[in-house]
Short mmCIF file of N, CA and C in Angstrom, two decimals:
data_model
loop_
_atom_site.label_atom_id
_atom_site.label_comp_id
_atom_site.label_asym_id
_atom_site.label_seq_id
_atom_site.Cartn_x
_atom_site.Cartn_y
_atom_site.Cartn_z
N MET A 1 194.05 -159.35 -50.63
CA MET A 1 194.35 -158.26 -49.73
C MET A 1 193.25 -158.20 -48.68
N MET A 2 193.65 -157.82 -47.49
CA MET A 2 192.70 -157.74 -46.39
C MET A 2 192.96 -156.45 -45.62
N TYR A 3 191.90 -155.79 -45.25
CA TYR A 3 192.02 -154.59 -44.43
C TYR A 3 191.49 -154.89 -43.05
N THR A 4 192.15 -154.36 -42.04
CA THR A 4 191.70 -154.52 -40.67
C THR A 4 192.04 -153.26 -39.90
N ILE A 5 191.40 -153.08 -38.78
CA ILE A 5 191.61 -151.89 -37.96
C ILE A 5 192.22 -152.33 -36.64
N TYR A 6 193.15 -151.54 -36.14
CA TYR A 6 193.75 -151.84 -34.84
C TYR A 6 193.68 -150.60 -33.96
N ALA A 7 193.69 -150.83 -32.67
CA ALA A 7 193.69 -149.73 -31.71
C ALA A 7 195.12 -149.31 -31.42
N GLU A 8 195.34 -148.03 -31.26
CA GLU A 8 196.67 -147.54 -30.92
C GLU A 8 197.09 -148.18 -29.60
N GLY A 9 198.33 -148.64 -29.53
CA GLY A 9 198.83 -149.30 -28.33
C GLY A 9 198.61 -150.80 -28.33
N THR A 10 198.14 -151.36 -29.45
CA THR A 10 197.94 -152.80 -29.55
C THR A 10 199.30 -153.49 -29.63
N PRO A 11 199.55 -154.53 -28.81
CA PRO A 11 200.80 -155.27 -28.95
C PRO A 11 200.86 -155.96 -30.32
N VAL A 12 202.03 -155.97 -30.92
CA VAL A 12 202.20 -156.54 -32.25
C VAL A 12 201.79 -158.01 -32.28
N ARG A 13 202.18 -158.77 -31.27
CA ARG A 13 201.84 -160.20 -31.24
C ARG A 13 200.32 -160.38 -31.24
N GLU A 14 199.60 -159.56 -30.47
CA GLU A 14 198.14 -159.65 -30.43
C GLU A 14 197.54 -159.29 -31.79
N PHE A 15 198.11 -158.29 -32.43
CA PHE A 15 197.60 -157.89 -33.74
C PHE A 15 197.81 -159.00 -34.77
N LYS A 16 198.96 -159.68 -34.71
CA LYS A 16 199.21 -160.79 -35.62
C LYS A 16 198.20 -161.91 -35.41
N LYS A 17 197.85 -162.18 -34.15
CA LYS A 17 196.80 -163.18 -33.85
C LYS A 17 195.48 -162.75 -34.48
N GLN A 18 195.18 -161.46 -34.36
CA GLN A 18 193.94 -160.91 -34.92
C GLN A 18 193.92 -161.08 -36.45
N VAL A 19 195.04 -160.84 -37.09
CA VAL A 19 195.12 -160.98 -38.55
C VAL A 19 194.85 -162.43 -38.96
N ILE A 20 195.44 -163.38 -38.24
CA ILE A 20 195.23 -164.80 -38.55
C ILE A 20 193.76 -165.16 -38.42
N GLU A 21 193.13 -164.72 -37.33
CA GLU A 21 191.71 -165.03 -37.11
C GLU A 21 190.82 -164.37 -38.16
N GLU A 22 191.10 -163.11 -38.48
CA GLU A 22 190.28 -162.41 -39.48
C GLU A 22 190.44 -163.02 -40.87
N ALA A 23 191.64 -163.50 -41.18
CA ALA A 23 191.84 -164.16 -42.48
C ALA A 23 190.99 -165.43 -42.57
N LYS A 24 190.86 -166.14 -41.45
CA LYS A 24 190.01 -167.35 -41.43
C LYS A 24 188.54 -166.97 -41.57
N VAL A 25 188.10 -165.97 -40.82
CA VAL A 25 186.70 -165.55 -40.84
C VAL A 25 186.30 -165.01 -42.20
N GLN A 26 187.16 -164.18 -42.78
CA GLN A 26 186.86 -163.57 -44.07
C GLN A 26 187.14 -164.51 -45.24
N GLU A 27 187.68 -165.68 -44.93
CA GLU A 27 188.02 -166.69 -45.94
C GLU A 27 188.86 -166.09 -47.06
N ILE A 28 189.88 -165.37 -46.65
CA ILE A 28 190.80 -164.75 -47.59
C ILE A 28 191.63 -165.84 -48.28
N GLU A 29 191.70 -165.79 -49.59
CA GLU A 29 192.51 -166.76 -50.32
C GLU A 29 193.95 -166.25 -50.39
N ILE A 30 194.82 -166.96 -49.70
CA ILE A 30 196.24 -166.62 -49.73
C ILE A 30 197.01 -167.89 -50.08
N ASP A 31 198.20 -167.71 -50.61
CA ASP A 31 198.97 -168.86 -51.08
C ASP A 31 199.92 -169.41 -50.02
N CYS A 32 199.63 -169.17 -48.75
CA CYS A 32 200.45 -169.69 -47.67
C CYS A 32 199.59 -169.84 -46.42
N VAL A 33 200.15 -170.52 -45.43
CA VAL A 33 199.48 -170.67 -44.15
C VAL A 33 200.08 -169.64 -43.20
N LEU A 34 199.25 -168.81 -42.61
CA LEU A 34 199.75 -167.82 -41.66
C LEU A 34 199.92 -168.47 -40.29
N GLU A 35 201.14 -168.42 -39.78
CA GLU A 35 201.44 -168.94 -38.46
C GLU A 35 202.05 -167.81 -37.64
N LEU A 36 201.66 -167.75 -36.38
CA LEU A 36 202.05 -166.64 -35.52
C LEU A 36 203.56 -166.40 -35.48
N ASP A 37 204.34 -167.46 -35.33
CA ASP A 37 205.79 -167.31 -35.22
C ASP A 37 206.51 -167.33 -36.56
N LYS A 38 205.75 -167.41 -37.64
CA LYS A 38 206.35 -167.44 -38.98
C LYS A 38 205.80 -166.31 -39.84
N MET A 39 205.68 -165.14 -39.23
CA MET A 39 205.23 -163.97 -39.98
C MET A 39 205.80 -162.71 -39.37
N ARG A 40 205.99 -161.70 -40.21
CA ARG A 40 206.47 -160.39 -39.78
C ARG A 40 205.39 -159.36 -40.06
N LEU A 41 205.32 -158.39 -39.18
CA LEU A 41 204.46 -157.23 -39.43
C LEU A 41 205.38 -156.10 -39.86
N ARG A 42 205.11 -155.53 -41.02
CA ARG A 42 205.98 -154.48 -41.57
C ARG A 42 205.19 -153.23 -41.87
N ASN A 43 205.89 -152.14 -41.83
CA ASN A 43 205.37 -150.85 -42.27
C ASN A 43 205.37 -150.87 -43.80
N LYS A 44 204.30 -150.43 -44.42
CA LYS A 44 204.25 -150.37 -45.88
C LYS A 44 204.86 -149.05 -46.32
N ARG A 45 205.89 -149.14 -47.19
CA ARG A 45 206.61 -147.95 -47.63
C ARG A 45 206.87 -148.04 -49.13
N GLY A 46 205.87 -147.69 -49.90
CA GLY A 46 206.02 -147.75 -51.36
C GLY A 46 206.28 -149.17 -51.82
N VAL A 47 207.29 -149.34 -52.66
CA VAL A 47 207.62 -150.67 -53.16
C VAL A 47 208.73 -151.34 -52.35
N SER A 48 209.31 -150.60 -51.41
CA SER A 48 210.38 -151.15 -50.58
C SER A 48 209.81 -151.72 -49.28
N PRO A 49 210.41 -152.79 -48.77
CA PRO A 49 209.95 -153.31 -47.48
C PRO A 49 210.24 -152.29 -46.38
N GLY A 50 209.26 -152.04 -45.55
CA GLY A 50 209.43 -151.07 -44.47
C GLY A 50 209.93 -151.72 -43.19
N ARG A 51 209.91 -150.95 -42.14
CA ARG A 51 210.39 -151.35 -40.82
C ARG A 51 209.65 -152.59 -40.33
N VAL A 52 210.37 -153.49 -39.67
CA VAL A 52 209.78 -154.68 -39.06
C VAL A 52 209.35 -154.32 -37.64
N TYR A 53 208.12 -154.69 -37.28
CA TYR A 53 207.63 -154.52 -35.92
C TYR A 53 207.74 -155.86 -35.21
N PHE A 54 208.40 -155.87 -34.06
CA PHE A 54 208.63 -157.10 -33.31
C PHE A 54 207.51 -157.36 -32.32
N ASP A 55 207.37 -158.62 -31.91
CA ASP A 55 206.27 -159.04 -31.04
C ASP A 55 206.20 -158.28 -29.72
N ASP A 56 207.33 -157.81 -29.21
CA ASP A 56 207.32 -157.12 -27.91
C ASP A 56 207.07 -155.62 -28.03
N GLU A 57 206.75 -155.15 -29.23
CA GLU A 57 206.47 -153.73 -29.46
C GLU A 57 204.96 -153.49 -29.52
N TRP A 58 204.59 -152.22 -29.51
CA TRP A 58 203.20 -151.82 -29.64
C TRP A 58 203.04 -151.01 -30.91
N ILE A 59 201.87 -151.09 -31.49
CA ILE A 59 201.57 -150.32 -32.69
C ILE A 59 201.05 -148.96 -32.23
N ASN A 60 201.80 -147.91 -32.50
CA ASN A 60 201.42 -146.57 -32.06
C ASN A 60 201.28 -145.59 -33.21
N THR A 61 201.22 -146.07 -34.41
CA THR A 61 201.13 -145.18 -35.56
C THR A 61 199.94 -145.56 -36.42
N SER A 62 199.45 -144.60 -37.15
CA SER A 62 198.37 -144.89 -38.09
C SER A 62 198.99 -145.00 -39.48
N ARG A 63 199.53 -146.14 -39.76
CA ARG A 63 200.18 -146.38 -41.04
C ARG A 63 199.62 -147.64 -41.67
N GLU A 64 199.87 -147.78 -42.94
CA GLU A 64 199.50 -149.02 -43.59
C GLU A 64 200.57 -150.05 -43.26
N MET A 65 200.14 -151.25 -42.95
CA MET A 65 201.05 -152.33 -42.60
C MET A 65 200.75 -153.52 -43.50
N TYR A 66 201.68 -154.43 -43.56
CA TYR A 66 201.41 -155.69 -44.23
C TYR A 66 202.11 -156.81 -43.49
N VAL A 67 201.63 -158.02 -43.72
CA VAL A 67 202.20 -159.21 -43.09
C VAL A 67 203.09 -159.90 -44.11
N GLU A 68 204.29 -160.24 -43.67
CA GLU A 68 205.22 -160.98 -44.52
C GLU A 68 205.33 -162.40 -43.99
N PRO A 69 204.81 -163.39 -44.71
CA PRO A 69 204.96 -164.78 -44.26
C PRO A 69 206.42 -165.21 -44.36
N LEU A 70 206.88 -166.00 -43.40
CA LEU A 70 208.25 -166.49 -43.38
C LEU A 70 208.26 -168.00 -43.54
N LYS A 71 209.37 -168.55 -44.02
CA LYS A 71 209.49 -170.00 -44.17
C LYS A 71 209.73 -170.68 -42.83
N GLY A 72 210.31 -169.96 -41.89
CA GLY A 72 210.59 -170.51 -40.57
C GLY A 72 210.39 -169.43 -39.53
N PRO A 73 210.74 -169.72 -38.28
CA PRO A 73 210.60 -168.71 -37.22
C PRO A 73 211.45 -167.48 -37.51
N GLU A 74 211.03 -166.34 -36.99
CA GLU A 74 211.75 -165.07 -37.17
C GLU A 74 213.18 -165.21 -36.69
N LYS A 75 214.14 -164.76 -37.51
CA LYS A 75 215.56 -164.81 -37.15
C LYS A 75 216.13 -163.43 -36.88
N LYS A 76 215.44 -162.40 -37.30
CA LYS A 76 215.93 -161.03 -37.19
C LYS A 76 215.66 -160.47 -35.81
N TYR A 77 216.63 -159.73 -35.29
CA TYR A 77 216.49 -159.03 -34.02
C TYR A 77 216.66 -157.54 -34.27
N LYS A 78 216.37 -156.74 -33.27
CA LYS A 78 216.40 -155.28 -33.44
C LYS A 78 217.76 -154.74 -33.87
N ALA A 79 218.84 -155.37 -33.43
CA ALA A 79 220.18 -154.87 -33.75
C ALA A 79 220.69 -155.44 -35.08
N GLN A 80 219.77 -155.86 -35.92
CA GLN A 80 220.17 -156.43 -37.20
C GLN A 80 219.45 -155.73 -38.35
N ARG A 81 220.02 -155.89 -39.51
CA ARG A 81 219.45 -155.31 -40.73
C ARG A 81 219.34 -156.43 -41.75
N GLN A 82 218.29 -156.40 -42.53
CA GLN A 82 218.19 -157.42 -43.56
C GLN A 82 218.36 -156.79 -44.93
N VAL A 83 218.95 -157.57 -45.80
CA VAL A 83 219.21 -157.15 -47.17
C VAL A 83 218.65 -158.24 -48.08
N TYR A 84 217.98 -157.83 -49.13
CA TYR A 84 217.47 -158.80 -50.10
C TYR A 84 218.37 -158.79 -51.31
N VAL A 85 218.81 -159.96 -51.72
CA VAL A 85 219.74 -160.06 -52.85
C VAL A 85 219.17 -161.00 -53.91
N ILE A 86 219.55 -160.72 -55.14
CA ILE A 86 219.19 -161.59 -56.26
C ILE A 86 220.50 -161.93 -56.98
N ARG A 87 220.81 -163.19 -57.08
CA ARG A 87 222.05 -163.60 -57.75
C ARG A 87 221.81 -163.74 -59.25
N TRP A 88 222.63 -163.04 -60.01
CA TRP A 88 222.56 -163.09 -61.48
C TRP A 88 223.52 -164.17 -61.96
N ARG A 89 223.04 -165.03 -62.83
CA ARG A 89 223.85 -166.11 -63.41
C ARG A 89 223.99 -165.83 -64.92
N PRO A 90 225.03 -165.07 -65.29
CA PRO A 90 225.16 -164.66 -66.69
C PRO A 90 225.33 -165.82 -67.67
N SER A 91 225.98 -166.90 -67.25
CA SER A 91 226.17 -168.03 -68.17
C SER A 91 224.85 -168.70 -68.52
N GLN A 92 223.87 -168.59 -67.61
CA GLN A 92 222.55 -169.19 -67.85
C GLN A 92 221.51 -168.13 -68.24
N CYS A 93 221.93 -166.87 -68.19
CA CYS A 93 221.03 -165.75 -68.47
C CYS A 93 219.77 -165.85 -67.60
N SER A 94 220.01 -166.06 -66.29
CA SER A 94 218.88 -166.21 -65.35
C SER A 94 219.27 -165.64 -63.99
N VAL A 95 218.27 -165.51 -63.15
CA VAL A 95 218.49 -165.05 -61.78
C VAL A 95 217.92 -166.08 -60.82
N ASP A 96 218.53 -166.16 -59.64
CA ASP A 96 218.03 -167.03 -58.58
C ASP A 96 216.88 -166.32 -57.86
N PRO A 97 216.11 -167.05 -57.09
CA PRO A 97 215.05 -166.40 -56.30
C PRO A 97 215.65 -165.39 -55.32
N ILE A 98 214.85 -164.43 -54.92
CA ILE A 98 215.28 -163.42 -53.94
C ILE A 98 215.64 -164.12 -52.64
N GLU A 99 216.76 -163.73 -52.07
CA GLU A 99 217.23 -164.32 -50.82
C GLU A 99 217.42 -163.21 -49.79
N GLU A 100 217.05 -163.50 -48.56
CA GLU A 100 217.23 -162.54 -47.48
C GLU A 100 218.51 -162.86 -46.73
N ILE A 101 219.33 -161.84 -46.49
CA ILE A 101 220.54 -161.98 -45.69
C ILE A 101 220.40 -161.05 -44.50
N ILE A 102 220.66 -161.57 -43.31
CA ILE A 102 220.54 -160.77 -42.09
C ILE A 102 221.94 -160.40 -41.61
N LEU A 103 222.16 -159.10 -41.41
CA LEU A 103 223.46 -158.57 -41.00
C LEU A 103 223.36 -157.97 -39.61
N ASP A 104 224.43 -158.12 -38.82
CA ASP A 104 224.48 -157.49 -37.50
C ASP A 104 224.96 -156.05 -37.65
N ASN A 105 224.20 -155.11 -37.10
CA ASN A 105 224.59 -153.70 -37.17
C ASN A 105 225.90 -153.43 -36.44
N ASP A 106 226.18 -154.20 -35.38
CA ASP A 106 227.37 -153.97 -34.56
C ASP A 106 228.61 -154.70 -35.08
N ASP A 107 228.48 -155.49 -36.11
CA ASP A 107 229.60 -156.26 -36.64
C ASP A 107 230.36 -155.40 -37.65
N PRO A 108 231.65 -155.12 -37.40
CA PRO A 108 232.41 -154.26 -38.32
C PRO A 108 232.48 -154.81 -39.75
N LYS A 109 232.36 -156.12 -39.92
CA LYS A 109 232.38 -156.71 -41.27
C LYS A 109 231.16 -156.28 -42.08
N HIS A 110 230.08 -155.88 -41.39
CA HIS A 110 228.84 -155.51 -42.07
C HIS A 110 228.65 -154.00 -42.13
N SER A 111 229.69 -153.25 -41.82
CA SER A 111 229.60 -151.79 -41.79
C SER A 111 229.54 -151.22 -43.20
N ALA A 112 228.74 -150.18 -43.37
CA ALA A 112 228.65 -149.51 -44.66
C ALA A 112 229.64 -148.36 -44.76
N SER A 113 230.31 -148.03 -43.66
CA SER A 113 231.25 -146.90 -43.69
C SER A 113 232.58 -147.34 -44.31
N PRO A 114 233.33 -146.40 -44.91
CA PRO A 114 234.60 -146.76 -45.53
C PRO A 114 235.63 -147.23 -44.52
N ASN A 115 235.47 -146.87 -43.25
CA ASN A 115 236.43 -147.27 -42.23
C ASN A 115 236.13 -148.65 -41.66
N GLY A 116 234.91 -149.18 -41.90
CA GLY A 116 234.51 -150.43 -41.26
C GLY A 116 234.53 -151.62 -42.12
#
């Protein structure tokens, strides 16, 4: 775990660069390589993943944040929602790794309402 301080109004992309540099300087042991375009900055909200902050936004809140490393470049956009699913395989009495699914908020197939 690493703690860092940011100034209100800091662009998210600049803050992510700062996190990468500070992790190198502090020699933080992490099990992945932090890359600018392969990480998300999220609001920390208990045990649930919080809001994603995008590179074109500014940090204007005094909240705890964390970095989520990604396997590839960010695929999520503001008009989308992500859901994490775990597939249960009863015949094997096992579960698959957690998988992220990205849904379009404007797509009626992904609506949570009974009419959509």
